[in-house]
Coordinates of N, CA and C in Angstrom, one line a residue:
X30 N 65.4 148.4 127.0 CA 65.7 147.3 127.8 C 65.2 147.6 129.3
X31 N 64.5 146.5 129.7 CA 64.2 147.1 131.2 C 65.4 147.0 132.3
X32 N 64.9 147.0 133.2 CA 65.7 147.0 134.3 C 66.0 145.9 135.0
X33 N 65.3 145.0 134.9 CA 65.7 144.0 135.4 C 66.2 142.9 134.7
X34 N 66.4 143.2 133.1 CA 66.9 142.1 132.2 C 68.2 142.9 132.1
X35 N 68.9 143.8 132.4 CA 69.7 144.9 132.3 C 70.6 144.6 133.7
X36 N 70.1 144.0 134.5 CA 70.1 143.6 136.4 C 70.7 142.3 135.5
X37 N 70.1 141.1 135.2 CA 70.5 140.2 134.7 C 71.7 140.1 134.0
X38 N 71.8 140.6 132.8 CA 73.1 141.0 132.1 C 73.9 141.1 132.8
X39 N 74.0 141.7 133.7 CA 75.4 142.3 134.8 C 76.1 141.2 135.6
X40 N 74.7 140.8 135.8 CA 75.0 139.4 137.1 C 76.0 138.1 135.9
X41 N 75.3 138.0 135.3 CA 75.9 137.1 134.1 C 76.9 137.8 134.0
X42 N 77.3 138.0 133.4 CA 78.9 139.2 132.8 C 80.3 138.7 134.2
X43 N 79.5 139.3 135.2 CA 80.0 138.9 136.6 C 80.5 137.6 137.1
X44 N 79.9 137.0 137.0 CA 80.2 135.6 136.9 C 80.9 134.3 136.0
X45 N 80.8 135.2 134.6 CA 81.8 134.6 133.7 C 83.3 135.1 133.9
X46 N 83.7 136.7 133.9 CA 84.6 136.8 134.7 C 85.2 136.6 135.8
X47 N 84.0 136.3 136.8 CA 84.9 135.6 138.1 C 85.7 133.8 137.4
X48 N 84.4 133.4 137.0 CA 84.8 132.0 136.8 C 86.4 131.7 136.1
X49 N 86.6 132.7 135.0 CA 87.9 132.8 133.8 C 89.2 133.4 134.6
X50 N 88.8 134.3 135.8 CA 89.5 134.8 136.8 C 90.6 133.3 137.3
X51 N 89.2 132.8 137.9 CA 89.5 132.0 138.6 C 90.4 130.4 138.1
X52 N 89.9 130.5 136.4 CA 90.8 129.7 135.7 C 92.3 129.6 135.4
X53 N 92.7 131.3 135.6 CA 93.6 131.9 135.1 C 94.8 131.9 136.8
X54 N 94.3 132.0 137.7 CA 94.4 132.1 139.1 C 95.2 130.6 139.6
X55 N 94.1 129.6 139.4 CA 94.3 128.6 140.0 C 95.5 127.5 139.7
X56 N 96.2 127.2 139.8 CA 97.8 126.1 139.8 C 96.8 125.1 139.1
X57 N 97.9 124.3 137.9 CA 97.3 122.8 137.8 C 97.5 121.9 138.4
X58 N 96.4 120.9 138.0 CA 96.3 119.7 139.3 C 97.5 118.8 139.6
X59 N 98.0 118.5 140.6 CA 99.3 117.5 140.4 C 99.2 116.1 140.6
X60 N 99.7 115.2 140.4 CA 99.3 113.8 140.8 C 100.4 113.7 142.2
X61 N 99.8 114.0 143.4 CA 100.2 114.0 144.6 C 101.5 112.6 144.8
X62 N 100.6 111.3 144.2 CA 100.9 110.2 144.5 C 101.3 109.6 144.0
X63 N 101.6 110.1 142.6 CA 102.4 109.3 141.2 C 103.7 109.3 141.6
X64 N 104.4 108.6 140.2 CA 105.8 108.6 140.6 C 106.3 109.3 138.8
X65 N 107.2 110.1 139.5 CA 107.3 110.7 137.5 C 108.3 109.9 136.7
X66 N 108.4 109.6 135.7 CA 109.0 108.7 134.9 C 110.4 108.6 135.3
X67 N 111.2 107.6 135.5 CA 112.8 108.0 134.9 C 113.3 107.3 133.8
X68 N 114.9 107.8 133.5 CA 115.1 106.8 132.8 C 116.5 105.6 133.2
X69 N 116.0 104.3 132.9 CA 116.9 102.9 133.8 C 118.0 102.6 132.9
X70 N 118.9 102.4 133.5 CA 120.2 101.7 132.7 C 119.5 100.0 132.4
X71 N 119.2 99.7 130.9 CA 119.3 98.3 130.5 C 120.0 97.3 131.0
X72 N 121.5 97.7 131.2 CA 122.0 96.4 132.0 C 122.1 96.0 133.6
X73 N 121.2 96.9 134.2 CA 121.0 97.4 135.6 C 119.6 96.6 135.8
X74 N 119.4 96.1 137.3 CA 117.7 96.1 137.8 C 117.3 97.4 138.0
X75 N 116.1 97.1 137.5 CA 115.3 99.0 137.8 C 114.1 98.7 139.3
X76 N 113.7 99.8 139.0 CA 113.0 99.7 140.2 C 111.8 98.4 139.9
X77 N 111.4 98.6 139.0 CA 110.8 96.9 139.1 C 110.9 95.9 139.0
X78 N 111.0 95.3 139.5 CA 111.9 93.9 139.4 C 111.2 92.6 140.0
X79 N 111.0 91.3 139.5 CA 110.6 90.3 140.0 C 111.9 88.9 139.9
X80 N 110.9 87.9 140.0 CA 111.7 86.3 140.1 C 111.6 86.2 138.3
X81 N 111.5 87.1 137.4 CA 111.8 86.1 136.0 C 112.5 86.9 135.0
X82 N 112.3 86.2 134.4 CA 113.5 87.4 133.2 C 113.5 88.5 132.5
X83 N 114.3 89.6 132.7 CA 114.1 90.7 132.8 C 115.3 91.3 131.9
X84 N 115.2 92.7 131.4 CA 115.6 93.0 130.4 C 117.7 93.4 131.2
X85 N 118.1 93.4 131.8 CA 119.5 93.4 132.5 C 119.9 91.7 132.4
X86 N 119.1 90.7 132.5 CA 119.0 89.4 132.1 C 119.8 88.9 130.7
X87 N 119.0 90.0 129.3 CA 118.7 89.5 128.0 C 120.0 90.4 128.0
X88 N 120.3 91.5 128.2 CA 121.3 92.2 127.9 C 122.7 91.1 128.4
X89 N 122.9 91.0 129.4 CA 123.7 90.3 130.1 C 124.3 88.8 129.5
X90 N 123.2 88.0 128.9 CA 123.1 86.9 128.9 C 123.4 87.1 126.7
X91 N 122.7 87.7 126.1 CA 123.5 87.9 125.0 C 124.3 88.7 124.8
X92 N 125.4 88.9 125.8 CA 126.5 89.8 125.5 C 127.1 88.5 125.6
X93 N 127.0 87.6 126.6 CA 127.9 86.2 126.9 C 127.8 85.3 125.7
X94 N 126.4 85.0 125.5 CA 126.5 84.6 124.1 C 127.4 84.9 123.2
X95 N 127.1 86.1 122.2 CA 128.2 86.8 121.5 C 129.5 86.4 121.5
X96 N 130.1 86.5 122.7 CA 131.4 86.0 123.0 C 131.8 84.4 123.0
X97 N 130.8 83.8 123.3 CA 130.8 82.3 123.8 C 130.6 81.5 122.2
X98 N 130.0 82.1 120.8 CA 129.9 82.0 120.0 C 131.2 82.3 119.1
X99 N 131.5 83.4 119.2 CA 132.8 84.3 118.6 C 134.0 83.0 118.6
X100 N 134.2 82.6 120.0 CA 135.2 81.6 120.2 C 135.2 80.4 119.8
X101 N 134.2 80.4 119.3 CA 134.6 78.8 118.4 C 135.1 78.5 117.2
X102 N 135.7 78.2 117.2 CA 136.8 77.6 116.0 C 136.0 77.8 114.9
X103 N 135.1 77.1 114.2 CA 134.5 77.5 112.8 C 133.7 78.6 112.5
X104 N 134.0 80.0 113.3 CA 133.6 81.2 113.1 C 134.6 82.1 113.4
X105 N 136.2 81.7 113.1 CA 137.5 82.2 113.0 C 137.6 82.7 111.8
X106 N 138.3 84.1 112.0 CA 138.3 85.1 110.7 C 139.4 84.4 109.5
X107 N 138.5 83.4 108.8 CA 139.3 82.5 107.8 C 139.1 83.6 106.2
X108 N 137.5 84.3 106.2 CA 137.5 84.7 104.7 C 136.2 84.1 104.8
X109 N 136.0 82.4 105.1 CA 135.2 81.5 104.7 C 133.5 82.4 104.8
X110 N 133.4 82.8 106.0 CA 131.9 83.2 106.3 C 130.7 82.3 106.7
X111 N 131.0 81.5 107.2 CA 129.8 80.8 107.4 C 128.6 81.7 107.7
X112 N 127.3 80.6 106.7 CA 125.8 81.6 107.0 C 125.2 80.9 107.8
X113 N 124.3 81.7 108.8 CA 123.9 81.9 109.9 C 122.6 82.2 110.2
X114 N 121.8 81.5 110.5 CA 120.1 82.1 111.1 C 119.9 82.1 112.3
X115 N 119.5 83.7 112.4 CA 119.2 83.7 113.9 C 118.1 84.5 114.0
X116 N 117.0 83.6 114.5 CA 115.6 84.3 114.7 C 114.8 83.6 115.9
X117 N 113.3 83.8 115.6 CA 113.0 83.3 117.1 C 112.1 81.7 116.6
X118 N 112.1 81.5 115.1 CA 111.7 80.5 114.5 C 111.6 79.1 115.5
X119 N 112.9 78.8 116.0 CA 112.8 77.3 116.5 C 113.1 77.6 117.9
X120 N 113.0 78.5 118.4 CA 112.8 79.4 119.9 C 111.6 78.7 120.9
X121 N 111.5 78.2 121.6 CA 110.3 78.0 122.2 C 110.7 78.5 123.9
X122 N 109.6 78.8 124.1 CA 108.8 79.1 125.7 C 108.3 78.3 126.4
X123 N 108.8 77.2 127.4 CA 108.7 76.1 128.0 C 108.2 76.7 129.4
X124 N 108.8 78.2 129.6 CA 108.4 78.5 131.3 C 107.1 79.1 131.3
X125 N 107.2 79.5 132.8 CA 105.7 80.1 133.4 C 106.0 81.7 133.0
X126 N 107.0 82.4 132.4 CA 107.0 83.1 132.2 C 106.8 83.8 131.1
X127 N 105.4 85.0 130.7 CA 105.6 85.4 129.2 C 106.3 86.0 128.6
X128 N 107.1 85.7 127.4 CA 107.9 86.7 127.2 C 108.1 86.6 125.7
X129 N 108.7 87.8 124.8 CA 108.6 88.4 123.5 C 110.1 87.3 123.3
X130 N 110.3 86.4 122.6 CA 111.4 86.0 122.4 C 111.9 86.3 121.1
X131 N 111.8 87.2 120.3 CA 112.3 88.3 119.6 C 113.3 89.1 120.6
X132 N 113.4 89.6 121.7 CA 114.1 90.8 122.0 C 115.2 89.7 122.2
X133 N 115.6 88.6 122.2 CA 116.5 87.7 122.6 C 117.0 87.6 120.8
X134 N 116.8 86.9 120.4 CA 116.8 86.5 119.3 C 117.7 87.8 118.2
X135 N 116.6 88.7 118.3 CA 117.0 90.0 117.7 C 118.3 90.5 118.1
X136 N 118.5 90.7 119.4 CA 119.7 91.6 120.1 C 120.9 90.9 119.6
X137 N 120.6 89.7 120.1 CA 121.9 88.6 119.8 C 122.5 89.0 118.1
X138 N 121.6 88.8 117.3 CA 121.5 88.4 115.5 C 122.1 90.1 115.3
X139 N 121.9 91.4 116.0 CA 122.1 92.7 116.2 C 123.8 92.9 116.5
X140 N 123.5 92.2 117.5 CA 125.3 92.3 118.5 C 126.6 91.4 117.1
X141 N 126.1 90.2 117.3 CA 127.0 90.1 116.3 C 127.0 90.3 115.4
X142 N 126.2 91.1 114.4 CA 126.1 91.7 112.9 C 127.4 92.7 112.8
X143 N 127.2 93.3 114.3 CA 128.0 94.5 114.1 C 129.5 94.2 114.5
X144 N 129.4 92.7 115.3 CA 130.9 92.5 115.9 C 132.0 91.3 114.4
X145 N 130.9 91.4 114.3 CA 131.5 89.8 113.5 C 131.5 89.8 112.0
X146 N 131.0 90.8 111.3 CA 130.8 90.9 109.9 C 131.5 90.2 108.7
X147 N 132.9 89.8 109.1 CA 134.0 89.5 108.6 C 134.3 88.2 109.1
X148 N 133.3 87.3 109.6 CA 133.8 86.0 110.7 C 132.7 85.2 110.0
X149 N 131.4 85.9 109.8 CA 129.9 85.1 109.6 C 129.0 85.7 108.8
X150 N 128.0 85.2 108.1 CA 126.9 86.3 107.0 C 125.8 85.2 107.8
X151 N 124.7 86.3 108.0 CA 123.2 86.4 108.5 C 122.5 86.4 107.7
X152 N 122.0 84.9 107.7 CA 120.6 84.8 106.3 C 118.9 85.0 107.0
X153 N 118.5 86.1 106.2 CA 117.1 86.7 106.6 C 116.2 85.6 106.3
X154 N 115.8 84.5 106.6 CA 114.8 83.7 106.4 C 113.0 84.1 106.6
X155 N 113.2 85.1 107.8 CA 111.7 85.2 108.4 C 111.1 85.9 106.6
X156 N 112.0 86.9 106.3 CA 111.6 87.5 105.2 C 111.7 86.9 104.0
X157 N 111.7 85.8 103.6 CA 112.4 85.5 102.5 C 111.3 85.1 101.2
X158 N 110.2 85.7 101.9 CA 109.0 85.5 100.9 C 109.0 87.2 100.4
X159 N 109.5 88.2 101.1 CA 109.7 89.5 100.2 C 110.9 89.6 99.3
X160 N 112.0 88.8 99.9 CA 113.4 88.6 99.1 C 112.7 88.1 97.6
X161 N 111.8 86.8 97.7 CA 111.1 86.0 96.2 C 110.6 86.9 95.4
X162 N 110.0 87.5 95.9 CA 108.8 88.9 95.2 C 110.1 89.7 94.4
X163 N 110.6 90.2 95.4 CA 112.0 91.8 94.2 C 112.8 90.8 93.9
X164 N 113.0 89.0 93.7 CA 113.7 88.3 92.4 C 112.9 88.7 91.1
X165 N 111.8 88.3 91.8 CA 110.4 88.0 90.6 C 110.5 89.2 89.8
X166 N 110.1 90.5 90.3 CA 110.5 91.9 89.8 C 111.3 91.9 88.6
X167 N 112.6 91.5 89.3 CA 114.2 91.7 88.4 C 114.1 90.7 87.5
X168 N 113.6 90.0 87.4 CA 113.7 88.6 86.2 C 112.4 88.8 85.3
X169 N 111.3 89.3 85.4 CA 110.6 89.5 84.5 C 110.8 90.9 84.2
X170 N 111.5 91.5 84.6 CA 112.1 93.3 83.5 C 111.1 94.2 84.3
X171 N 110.4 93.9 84.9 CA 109.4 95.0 86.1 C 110.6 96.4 86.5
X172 N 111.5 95.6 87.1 CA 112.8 96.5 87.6 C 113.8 96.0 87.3
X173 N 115.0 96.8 87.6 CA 116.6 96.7 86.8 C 116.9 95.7 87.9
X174 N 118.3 95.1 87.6 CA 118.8 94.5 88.3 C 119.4 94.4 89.6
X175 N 119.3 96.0 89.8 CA 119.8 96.7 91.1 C 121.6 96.8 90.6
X176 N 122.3 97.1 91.8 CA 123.4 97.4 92.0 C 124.1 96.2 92.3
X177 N 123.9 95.0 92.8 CA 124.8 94.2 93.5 C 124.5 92.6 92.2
X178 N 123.4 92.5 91.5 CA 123.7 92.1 90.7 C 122.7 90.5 90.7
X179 N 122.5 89.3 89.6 CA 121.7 88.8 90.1 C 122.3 87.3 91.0
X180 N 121.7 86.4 91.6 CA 121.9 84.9 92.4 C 121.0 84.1 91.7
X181 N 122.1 82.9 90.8 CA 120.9 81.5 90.8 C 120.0 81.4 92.1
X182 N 120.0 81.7 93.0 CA 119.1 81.1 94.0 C 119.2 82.1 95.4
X183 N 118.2 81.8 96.1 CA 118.3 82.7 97.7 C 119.6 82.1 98.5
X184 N 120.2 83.0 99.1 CA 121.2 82.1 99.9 C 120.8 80.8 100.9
X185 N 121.8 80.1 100.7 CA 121.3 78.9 102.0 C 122.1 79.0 102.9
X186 N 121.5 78.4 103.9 CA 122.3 78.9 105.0 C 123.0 77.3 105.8
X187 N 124.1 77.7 106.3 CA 125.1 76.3 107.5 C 124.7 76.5 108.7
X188 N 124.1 77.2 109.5 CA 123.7 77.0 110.3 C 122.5 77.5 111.2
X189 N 122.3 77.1 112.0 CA 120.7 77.8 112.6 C 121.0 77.4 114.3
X190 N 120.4 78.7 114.4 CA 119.8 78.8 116.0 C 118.2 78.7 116.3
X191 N 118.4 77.5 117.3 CA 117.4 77.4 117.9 C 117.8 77.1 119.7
X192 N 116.5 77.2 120.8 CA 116.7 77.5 122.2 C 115.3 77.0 122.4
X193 N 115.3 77.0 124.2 CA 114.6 76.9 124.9 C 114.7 77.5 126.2
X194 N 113.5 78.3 126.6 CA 113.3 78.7 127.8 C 112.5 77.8 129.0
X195 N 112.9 77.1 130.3 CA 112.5 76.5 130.7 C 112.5 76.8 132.6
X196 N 111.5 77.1 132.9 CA 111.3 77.5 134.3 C 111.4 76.5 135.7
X197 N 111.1 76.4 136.9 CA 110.5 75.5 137.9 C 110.3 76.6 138.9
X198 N 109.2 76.8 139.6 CA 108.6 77.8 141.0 C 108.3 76.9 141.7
X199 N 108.8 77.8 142.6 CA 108.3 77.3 144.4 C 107.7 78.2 145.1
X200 N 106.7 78.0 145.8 CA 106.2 79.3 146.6 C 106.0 78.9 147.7
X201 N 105.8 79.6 149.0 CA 105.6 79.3 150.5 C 104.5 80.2 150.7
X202 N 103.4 78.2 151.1 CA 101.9 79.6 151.1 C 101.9 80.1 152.4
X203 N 102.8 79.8 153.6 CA 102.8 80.2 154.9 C 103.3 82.1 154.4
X204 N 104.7 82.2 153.8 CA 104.7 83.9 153.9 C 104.2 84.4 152.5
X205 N 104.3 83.6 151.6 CA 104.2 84.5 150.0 C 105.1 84.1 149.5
X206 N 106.3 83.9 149.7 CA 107.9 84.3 149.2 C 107.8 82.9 147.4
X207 N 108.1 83.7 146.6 CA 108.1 83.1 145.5 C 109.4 82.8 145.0
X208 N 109.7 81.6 144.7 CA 110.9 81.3 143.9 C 111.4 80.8 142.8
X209 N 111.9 81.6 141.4 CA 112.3 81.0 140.1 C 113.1 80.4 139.5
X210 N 113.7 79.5 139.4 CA 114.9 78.8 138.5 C 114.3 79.4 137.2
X211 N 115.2 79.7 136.5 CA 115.0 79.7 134.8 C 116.5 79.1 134.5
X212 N 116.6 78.8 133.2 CA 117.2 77.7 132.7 C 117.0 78.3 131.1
X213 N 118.2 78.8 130.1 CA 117.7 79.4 128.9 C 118.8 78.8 128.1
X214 N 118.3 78.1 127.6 CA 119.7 76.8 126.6 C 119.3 76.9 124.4
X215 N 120.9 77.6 124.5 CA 120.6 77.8 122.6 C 121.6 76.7 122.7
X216 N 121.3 76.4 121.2 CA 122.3 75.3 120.0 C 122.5 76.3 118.5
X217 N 123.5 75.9 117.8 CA 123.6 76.0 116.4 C 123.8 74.9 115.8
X218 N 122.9 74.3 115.0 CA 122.6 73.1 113.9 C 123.3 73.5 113.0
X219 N 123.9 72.3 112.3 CA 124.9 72.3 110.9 C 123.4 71.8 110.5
X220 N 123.1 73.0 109.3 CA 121.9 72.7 108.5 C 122.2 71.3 107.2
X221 N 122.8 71.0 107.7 CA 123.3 69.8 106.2 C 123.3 68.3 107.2
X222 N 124.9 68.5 108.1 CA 124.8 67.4 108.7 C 123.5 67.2 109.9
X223 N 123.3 68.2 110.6 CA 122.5 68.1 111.7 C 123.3 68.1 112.7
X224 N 124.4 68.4 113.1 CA 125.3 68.4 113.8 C 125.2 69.6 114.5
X225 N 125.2 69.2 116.6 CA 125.1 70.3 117.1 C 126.6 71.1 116.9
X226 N 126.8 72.2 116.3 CA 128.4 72.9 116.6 C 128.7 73.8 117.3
X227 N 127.5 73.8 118.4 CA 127.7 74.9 119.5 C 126.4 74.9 120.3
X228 N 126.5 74.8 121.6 CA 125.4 75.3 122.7 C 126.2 75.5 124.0
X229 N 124.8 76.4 124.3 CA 125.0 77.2 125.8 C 123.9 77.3 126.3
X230 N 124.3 77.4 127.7 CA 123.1 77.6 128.7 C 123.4 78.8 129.6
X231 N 122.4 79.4 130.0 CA 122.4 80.3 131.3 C 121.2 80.4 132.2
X232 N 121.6 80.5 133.4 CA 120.7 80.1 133.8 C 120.9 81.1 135.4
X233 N 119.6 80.9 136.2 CA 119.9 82.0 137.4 C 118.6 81.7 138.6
X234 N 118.2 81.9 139.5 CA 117.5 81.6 140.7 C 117.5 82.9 141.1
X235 N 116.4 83.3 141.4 CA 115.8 84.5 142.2 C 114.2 84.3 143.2
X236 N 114.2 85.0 143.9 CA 113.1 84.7 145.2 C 113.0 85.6 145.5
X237 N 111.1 86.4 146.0 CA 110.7 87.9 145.8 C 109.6 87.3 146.8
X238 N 109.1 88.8 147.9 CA 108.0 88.2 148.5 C 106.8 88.3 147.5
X239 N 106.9 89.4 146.6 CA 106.0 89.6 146.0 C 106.3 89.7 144.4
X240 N 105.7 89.2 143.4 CA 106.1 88.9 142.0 C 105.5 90.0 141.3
X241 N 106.3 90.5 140.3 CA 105.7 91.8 139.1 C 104.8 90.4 138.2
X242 N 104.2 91.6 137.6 CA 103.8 91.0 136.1 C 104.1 91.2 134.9
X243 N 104.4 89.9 134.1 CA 105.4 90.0 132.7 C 104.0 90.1 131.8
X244 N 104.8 90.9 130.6 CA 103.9 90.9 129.7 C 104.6 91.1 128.6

């Protein structure tokens, strides 16, 4: 090997060690300017917060439900059970605001499952094309009958929930300042008569110079 390819080697060698030195040396990068996660109490405003509805809102507002439901006379602990649909089926979104109206729907159909078990039965409708399929199964001998046994038919249900969410804004183009009414009004339908046998409203006003974004 000559001498100067031998000169080369060294220099190379040299410099991969400084460089791994220097990897091994140096602190990782930090985000100076970030903010690090926490974690928010649900029924609390968090640090972000605007004029529309927000999850201390849905918590708040179907806890009242729950209650406001519980108290009416034909969901008194008789034995009877009246059945019950609660989804986001006949739910609609009338405001300027987007929002998953499942987390409404769900929480509520959640809260009283666990409060009320003995007062009302919850008929799964959204699914009731997988319910048809494991009938289909059990009546053509595919599978056993299961444990609970067979039904002339899918349950039907006495009553249904449906709602609307409905907004009005104002804004002031002199400062920015933004302002919400929302307005969120459920019913339960007697699936037979058509008869409303329960609604509620909630409703609330907020004003922000500057609005988040719903998604």
């Amino acid at each position: 090997m000559s001498l100067t390819s031998y000169r080369v080697q060294i220099a190379a060698l040299c410099m991969l060690a400084s460089g791994l030195a220097g990897c091994q040396t140096n602190p990782p990068l930090q985000n100076a300017t970030g903010v690090s996660s926490m974690d928010v109490d649900s029924s609390r405003k968090g640090p972000v917060s605007g004029v529309g509805v927000e999850g201390q809102d849905i918590v708040a507002m179907t806890d009242q439900m729950m209650r406001d439901i519980l108290a009416e006379q034909i969901f008194a602990d008789t034995g009877k059970r009246p059945r019950v649909i609660i989804d986001s089926a006949y739910f609609v979104n009338e405001s300027s605001q987007a929002i998953n109206k499942n987390i409404i729907t769900q929480r509520l159909m959640v809260n009283l499952n666990r409060a009320a078990r003995t007062r009302m039965q919850f008929i799964n409708r959204q699914n009731s094309a997988m319910v048809e399929q494991e009938r289909q199964l059990k009546r053509s001998g595919t599978v056993d009958t299961g444990t609970t046994g067979l039904t002339k038919a899918q349950a039907g249900a006495d009553y249904r929930l449906s709602g609307k969410i409905n907004s009005l804004d104002s804004r002031n183009v002199k400062t920015g300042m933004i302002q919400r009414y929302t307005q969120i009004s459920f019913e339960l339908t007697d699936l037979e008569s058509g008869e409303i046998v329960w609604a509620g409203i909630y409703e609330f006003s907020r004003a922000a110079a500057d609005d988040v974004i719903y998604r």
